[in-house]
CSV table of C-alpha atoms in Angstrom, one decimal:
chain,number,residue,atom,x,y,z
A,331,UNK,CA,55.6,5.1,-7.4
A,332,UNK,CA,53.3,2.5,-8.2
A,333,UNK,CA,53.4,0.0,-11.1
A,334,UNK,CA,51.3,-2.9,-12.6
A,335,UNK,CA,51.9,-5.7,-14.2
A,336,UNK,CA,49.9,-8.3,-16.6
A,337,UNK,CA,51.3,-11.2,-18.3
A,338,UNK,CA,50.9,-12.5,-21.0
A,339,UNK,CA,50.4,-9.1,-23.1
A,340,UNK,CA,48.9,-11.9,-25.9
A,341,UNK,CA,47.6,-15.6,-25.9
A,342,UNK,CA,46.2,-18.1,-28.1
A,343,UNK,CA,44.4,-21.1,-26.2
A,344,UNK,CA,42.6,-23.3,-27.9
A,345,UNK,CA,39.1,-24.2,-26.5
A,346,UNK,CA,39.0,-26.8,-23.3
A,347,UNK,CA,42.2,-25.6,-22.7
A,348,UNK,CA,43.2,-23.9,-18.9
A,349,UNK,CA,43.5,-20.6,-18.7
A,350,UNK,CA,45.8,-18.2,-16.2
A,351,UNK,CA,46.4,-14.9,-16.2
A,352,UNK,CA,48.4,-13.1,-13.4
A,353,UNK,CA,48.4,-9.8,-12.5
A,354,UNK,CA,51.2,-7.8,-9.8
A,355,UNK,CA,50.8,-4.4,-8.5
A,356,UNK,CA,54.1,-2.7,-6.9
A,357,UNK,CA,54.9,-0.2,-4.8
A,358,UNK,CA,51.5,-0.2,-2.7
A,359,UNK,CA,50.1,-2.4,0.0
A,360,UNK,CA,46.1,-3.7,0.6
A,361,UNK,CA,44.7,-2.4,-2.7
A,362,UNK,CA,41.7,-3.7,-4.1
A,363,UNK,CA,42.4,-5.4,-6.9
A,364,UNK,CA,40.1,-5.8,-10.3
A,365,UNK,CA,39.6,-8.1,-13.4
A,366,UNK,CA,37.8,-6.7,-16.2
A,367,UNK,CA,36.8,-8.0,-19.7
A,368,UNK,CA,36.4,-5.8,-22.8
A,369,UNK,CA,34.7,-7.2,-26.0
A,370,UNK,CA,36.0,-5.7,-28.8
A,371,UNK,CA,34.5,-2.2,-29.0
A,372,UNK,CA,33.0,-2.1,-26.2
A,373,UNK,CA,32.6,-1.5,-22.3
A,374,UNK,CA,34.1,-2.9,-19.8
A,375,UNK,CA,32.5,-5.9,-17.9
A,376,UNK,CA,33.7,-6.5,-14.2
A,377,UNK,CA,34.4,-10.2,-13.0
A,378,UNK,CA,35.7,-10.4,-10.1
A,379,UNK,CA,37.4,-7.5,-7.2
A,380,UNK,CA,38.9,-8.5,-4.1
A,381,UNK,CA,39.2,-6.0,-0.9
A,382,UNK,CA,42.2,-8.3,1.1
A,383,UNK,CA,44.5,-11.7,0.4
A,384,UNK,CA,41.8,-14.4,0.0
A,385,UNK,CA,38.3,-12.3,-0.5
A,386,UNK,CA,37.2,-12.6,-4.1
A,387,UNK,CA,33.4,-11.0,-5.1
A,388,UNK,CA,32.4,-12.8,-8.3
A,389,UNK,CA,30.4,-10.9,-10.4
A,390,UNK,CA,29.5,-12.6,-13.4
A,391,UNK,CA,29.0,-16.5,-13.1
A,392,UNK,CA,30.9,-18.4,-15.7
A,393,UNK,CA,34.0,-20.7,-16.4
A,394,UNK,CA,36.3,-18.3,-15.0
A,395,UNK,CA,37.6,-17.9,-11.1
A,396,UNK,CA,40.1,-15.9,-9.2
A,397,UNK,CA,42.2,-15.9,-6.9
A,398,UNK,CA,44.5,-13.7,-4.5
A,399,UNK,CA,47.3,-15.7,-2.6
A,400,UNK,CA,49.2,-12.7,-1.9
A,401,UNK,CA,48.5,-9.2,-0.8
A,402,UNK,CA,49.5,-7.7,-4.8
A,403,UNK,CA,48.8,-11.1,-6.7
A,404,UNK,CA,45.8,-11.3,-8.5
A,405,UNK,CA,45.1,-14.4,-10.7
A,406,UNK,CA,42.4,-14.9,-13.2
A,407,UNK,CA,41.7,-18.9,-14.0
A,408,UNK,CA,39.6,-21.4,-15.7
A,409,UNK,CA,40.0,-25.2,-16.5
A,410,UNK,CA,38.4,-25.5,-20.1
A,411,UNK,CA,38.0,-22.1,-21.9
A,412,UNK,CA,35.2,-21.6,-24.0
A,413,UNK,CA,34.7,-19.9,-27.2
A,414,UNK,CA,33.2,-16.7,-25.7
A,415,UNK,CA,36.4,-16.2,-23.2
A,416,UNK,CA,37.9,-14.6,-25.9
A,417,UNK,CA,38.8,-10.8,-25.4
A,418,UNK,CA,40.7,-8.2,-23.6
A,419,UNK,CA,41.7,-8.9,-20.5
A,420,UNK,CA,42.3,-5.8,-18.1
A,421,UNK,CA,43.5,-6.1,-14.2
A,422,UNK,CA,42.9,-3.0,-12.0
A,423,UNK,CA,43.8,-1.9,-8.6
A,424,UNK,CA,42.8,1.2,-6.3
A,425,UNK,CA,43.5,2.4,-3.2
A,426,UNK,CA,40.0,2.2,-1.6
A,427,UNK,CA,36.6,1.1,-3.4
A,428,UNK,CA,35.6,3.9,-5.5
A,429,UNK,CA,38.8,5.4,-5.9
A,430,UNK,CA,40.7,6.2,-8.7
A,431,UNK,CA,41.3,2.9,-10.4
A,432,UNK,CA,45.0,2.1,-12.4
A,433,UNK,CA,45.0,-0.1,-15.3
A,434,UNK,CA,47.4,-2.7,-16.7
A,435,UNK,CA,48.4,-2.9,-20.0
A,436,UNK,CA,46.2,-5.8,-20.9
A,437,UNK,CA,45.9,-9.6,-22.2
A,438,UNK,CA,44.3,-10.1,-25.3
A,439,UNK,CA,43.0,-13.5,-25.2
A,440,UNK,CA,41.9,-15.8,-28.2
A,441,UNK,CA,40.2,-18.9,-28.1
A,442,UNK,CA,40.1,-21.1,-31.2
B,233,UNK,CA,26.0,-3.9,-15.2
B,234,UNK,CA,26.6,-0.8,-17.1
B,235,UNK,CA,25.4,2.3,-15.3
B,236,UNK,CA,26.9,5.2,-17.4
B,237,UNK,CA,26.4,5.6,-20.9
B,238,UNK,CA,28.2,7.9,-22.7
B,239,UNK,CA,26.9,9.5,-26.1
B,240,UNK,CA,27.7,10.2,-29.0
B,241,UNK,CA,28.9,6.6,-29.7
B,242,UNK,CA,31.4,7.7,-32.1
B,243,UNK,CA,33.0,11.2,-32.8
B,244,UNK,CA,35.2,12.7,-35.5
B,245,UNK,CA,36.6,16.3,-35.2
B,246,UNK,CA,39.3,18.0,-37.2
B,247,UNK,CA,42.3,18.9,-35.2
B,248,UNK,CA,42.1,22.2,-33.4
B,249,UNK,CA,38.3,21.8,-32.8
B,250,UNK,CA,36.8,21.4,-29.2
B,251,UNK,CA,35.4,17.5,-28.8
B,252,UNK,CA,32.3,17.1,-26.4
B,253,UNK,CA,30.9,13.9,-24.9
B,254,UNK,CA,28.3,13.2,-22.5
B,255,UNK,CA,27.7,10.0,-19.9
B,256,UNK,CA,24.1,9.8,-18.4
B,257,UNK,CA,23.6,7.3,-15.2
B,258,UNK,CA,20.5,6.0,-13.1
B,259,UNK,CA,21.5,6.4,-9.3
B,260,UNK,CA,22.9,7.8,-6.8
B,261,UNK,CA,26.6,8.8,-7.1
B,262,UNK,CA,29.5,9.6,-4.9
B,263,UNK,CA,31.6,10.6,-7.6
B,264,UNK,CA,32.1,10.2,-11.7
B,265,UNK,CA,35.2,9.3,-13.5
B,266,UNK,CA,36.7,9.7,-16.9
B,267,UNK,CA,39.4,7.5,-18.5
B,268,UNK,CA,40.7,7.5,-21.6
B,269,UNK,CA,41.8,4.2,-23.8
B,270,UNK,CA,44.0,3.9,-26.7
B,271,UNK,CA,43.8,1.2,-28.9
B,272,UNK,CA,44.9,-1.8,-27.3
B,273,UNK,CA,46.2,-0.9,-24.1
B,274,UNK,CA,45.0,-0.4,-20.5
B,275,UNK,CA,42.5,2.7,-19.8
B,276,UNK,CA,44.5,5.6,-17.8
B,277,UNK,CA,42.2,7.8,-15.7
B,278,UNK,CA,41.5,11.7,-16.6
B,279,UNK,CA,39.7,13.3,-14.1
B,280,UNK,CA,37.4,12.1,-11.1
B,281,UNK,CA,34.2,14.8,-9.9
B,282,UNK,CA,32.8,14.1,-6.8
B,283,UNK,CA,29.4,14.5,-6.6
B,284,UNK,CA,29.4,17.6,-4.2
B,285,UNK,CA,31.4,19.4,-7.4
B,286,UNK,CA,30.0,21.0,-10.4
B,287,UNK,CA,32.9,21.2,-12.5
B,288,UNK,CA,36.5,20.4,-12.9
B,289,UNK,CA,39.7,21.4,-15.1
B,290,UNK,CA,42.9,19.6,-16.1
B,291,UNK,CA,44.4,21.6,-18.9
B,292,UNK,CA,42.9,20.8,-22.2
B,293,UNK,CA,40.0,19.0,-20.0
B,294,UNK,CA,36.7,20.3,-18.6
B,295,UNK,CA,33.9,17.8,-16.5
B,296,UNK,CA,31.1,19.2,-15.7
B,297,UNK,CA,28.1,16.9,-13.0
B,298,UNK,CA,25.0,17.8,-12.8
B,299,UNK,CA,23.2,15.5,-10.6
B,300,UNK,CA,19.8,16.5,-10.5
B,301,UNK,CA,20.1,15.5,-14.3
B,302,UNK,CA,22.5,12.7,-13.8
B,303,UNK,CA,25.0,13.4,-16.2
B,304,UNK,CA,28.2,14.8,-17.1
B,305,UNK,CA,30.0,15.9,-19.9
B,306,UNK,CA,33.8,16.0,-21.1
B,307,UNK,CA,34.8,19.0,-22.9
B,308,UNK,CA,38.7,18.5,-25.0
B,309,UNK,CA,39.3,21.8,-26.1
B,310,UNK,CA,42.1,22.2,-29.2
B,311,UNK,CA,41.9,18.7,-29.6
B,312,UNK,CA,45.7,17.2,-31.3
B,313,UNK,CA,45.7,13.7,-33.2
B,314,UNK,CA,46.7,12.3,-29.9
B,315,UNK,CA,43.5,12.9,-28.3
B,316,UNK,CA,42.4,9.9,-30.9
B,317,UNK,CA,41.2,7.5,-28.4
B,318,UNK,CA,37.9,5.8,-26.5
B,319,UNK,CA,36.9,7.4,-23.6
B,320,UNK,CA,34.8,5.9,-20.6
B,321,UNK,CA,33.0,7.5,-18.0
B,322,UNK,CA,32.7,5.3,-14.8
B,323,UNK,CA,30.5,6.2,-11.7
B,324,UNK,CA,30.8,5.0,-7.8
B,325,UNK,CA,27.5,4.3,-6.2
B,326,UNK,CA,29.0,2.8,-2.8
B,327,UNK,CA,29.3,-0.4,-3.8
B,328,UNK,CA,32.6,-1.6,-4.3
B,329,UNK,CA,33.1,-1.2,-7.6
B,330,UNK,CA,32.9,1.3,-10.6
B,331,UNK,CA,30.3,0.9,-13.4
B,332,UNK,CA,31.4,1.8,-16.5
B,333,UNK,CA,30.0,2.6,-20.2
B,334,UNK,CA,30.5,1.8,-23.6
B,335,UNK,CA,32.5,4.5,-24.4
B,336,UNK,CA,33.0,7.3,-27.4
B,337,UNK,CA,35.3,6.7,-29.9
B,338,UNK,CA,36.7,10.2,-31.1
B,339,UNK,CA,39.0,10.4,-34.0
B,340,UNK,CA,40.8,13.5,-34.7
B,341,UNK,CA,41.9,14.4,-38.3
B,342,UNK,CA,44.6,16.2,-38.6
C-alpha cells in the first residue's frame, strides 16, 4: 500500500531564516506530487505540483521554491522566510492529474 | 484560485441528525471531489463524482452533481461526534490540478 511522509510535523523559524520541508511518498512510482498551504481556517492554496523528477509548475510567485531530485521526493524551500509563510503545510500526491489526491499529515509552520 | 465554494460556512447538528453541505463552481468539470479534514491533520478523500454521474453512495455518505447548475451537495446521514470535522469539495477542470474551497466546518453535539 501506499504511504506518505512529511517532516517536520511542527517548526518554529524565525523570519530571514531558510526554510525546508520534505515530503516522501512510498509504495508507488511517477505520481504527481503537490504542495499546498492552509491559513488557519481556511482553503487550501496550491504552490507548486510536479508531473516527473525535475518539472516543478509554480503557482503562486513568492519566497518559496521546490524541488523534485527524485521520483517520490518532494521538497519545499526558501532562503529568508517571511512573516506571512506561516501556516499549514500539506504535501499531496496522485496517480494521474485529477485523480484522487492523498494527503500527508502536515507541517505547521510558524514564523516569528 | 478557488473554484468551488462550499456553503454553509459553518454547521452544527446534534448527533443522529442528517448534515447537508453544498459546493457551487464556475466551469467545466471532469469530476468533483469531497475530503474531509480533522483538526490538524492532512485531508483524506470521501468520495469522487465524475461529471457523467448524478449521484454516489459510501455508507453514511451521499454526493449528488448536477452540472447544468454546477453544484453538488454532501449528504452525512446519522451523523456520530466523529463526523466533527471540515470538509472540502475540490473539482478537476483538466488542468493539472484540483481547485479547492473554503470548506464547512460541522460540529456535531452529542
Amino acid at each position: 500500500s501506499q504511504t506518505i511522509h512529511q517532516w517536520p510535523a511542527t517548526l518554529v523559524q524565525p523570519v530571514g531564516s531558510p526554510l525546508s520541508l520534505e515530503c516522501t511518498v512510498e509504495g508507488t512510482s511517477n505520481p504527481n506530487l503537490y504542495w499546498y498551504r492552509q491559513a488557519a481556517g481556511r482553503g487550501l492554496q496550491l504552490l507548486f505540483y510536479s508531473v516527473g523528477i525535475g518539472q516543478i509548475s509554480s503557482e503562486v510567485p513568492q519566497n518559496l521554491s521546490a524541488s523534485r531530485p527524485q521520483d517520490r521526493q518532494f521538497i519545499l524551500s526558501s532562503k529568508k522566510l517571511l512573516l506571512s509563510d506561516s501556516g499549514f503545510y500539506l504535501c499531496a500526491w496522485s496517480k494521474m492529474a485529477g485523480d484522487t489526491q492523498y494527503f500527508g499529515p502536515g507541517t505547521r509552520l510558524t514564523v516569528l | 484560485s478557488q473554484q468551488g465554494e462550499e456553503d454553509p460556512q459553518a454547521l452544527s447538528i446534534q448527533e443522529g441528525e442528517n448534515a447537508t453541505m453544498n459546493c457551487s463552481y464556475k466551469t467545466s468539470i471532469n469530476n468533483l471531489q469531497w475530503y474531509r479534514q480533522n483538526s490538524g491533520r492532512g485531508l483524506v478523500h470521501l468520495i469522487l463524482i465524475r461529471s457523467n454521474e448524478r449521484e454516489k453512495h459510501s455508507g453514511r455518505l451521499r454526493v449528488t452533481l448536477d452540472t447544468s447548475k454546477k453544484s453538488s451537495s454532501l449528504l452525512i446521514t446519522a451523523s456520530r461526534a466523529a463526523d466533527t470535522a471540515s470538509y472540502f469539495c475540490a473539482t478537476d477542470a483538466n488542468d493539472y490540478k484540483l481547485s479547492f474551497g473554503a470548506g464547512t466546518t460541522v460540529t456535531v453535539r452529542a
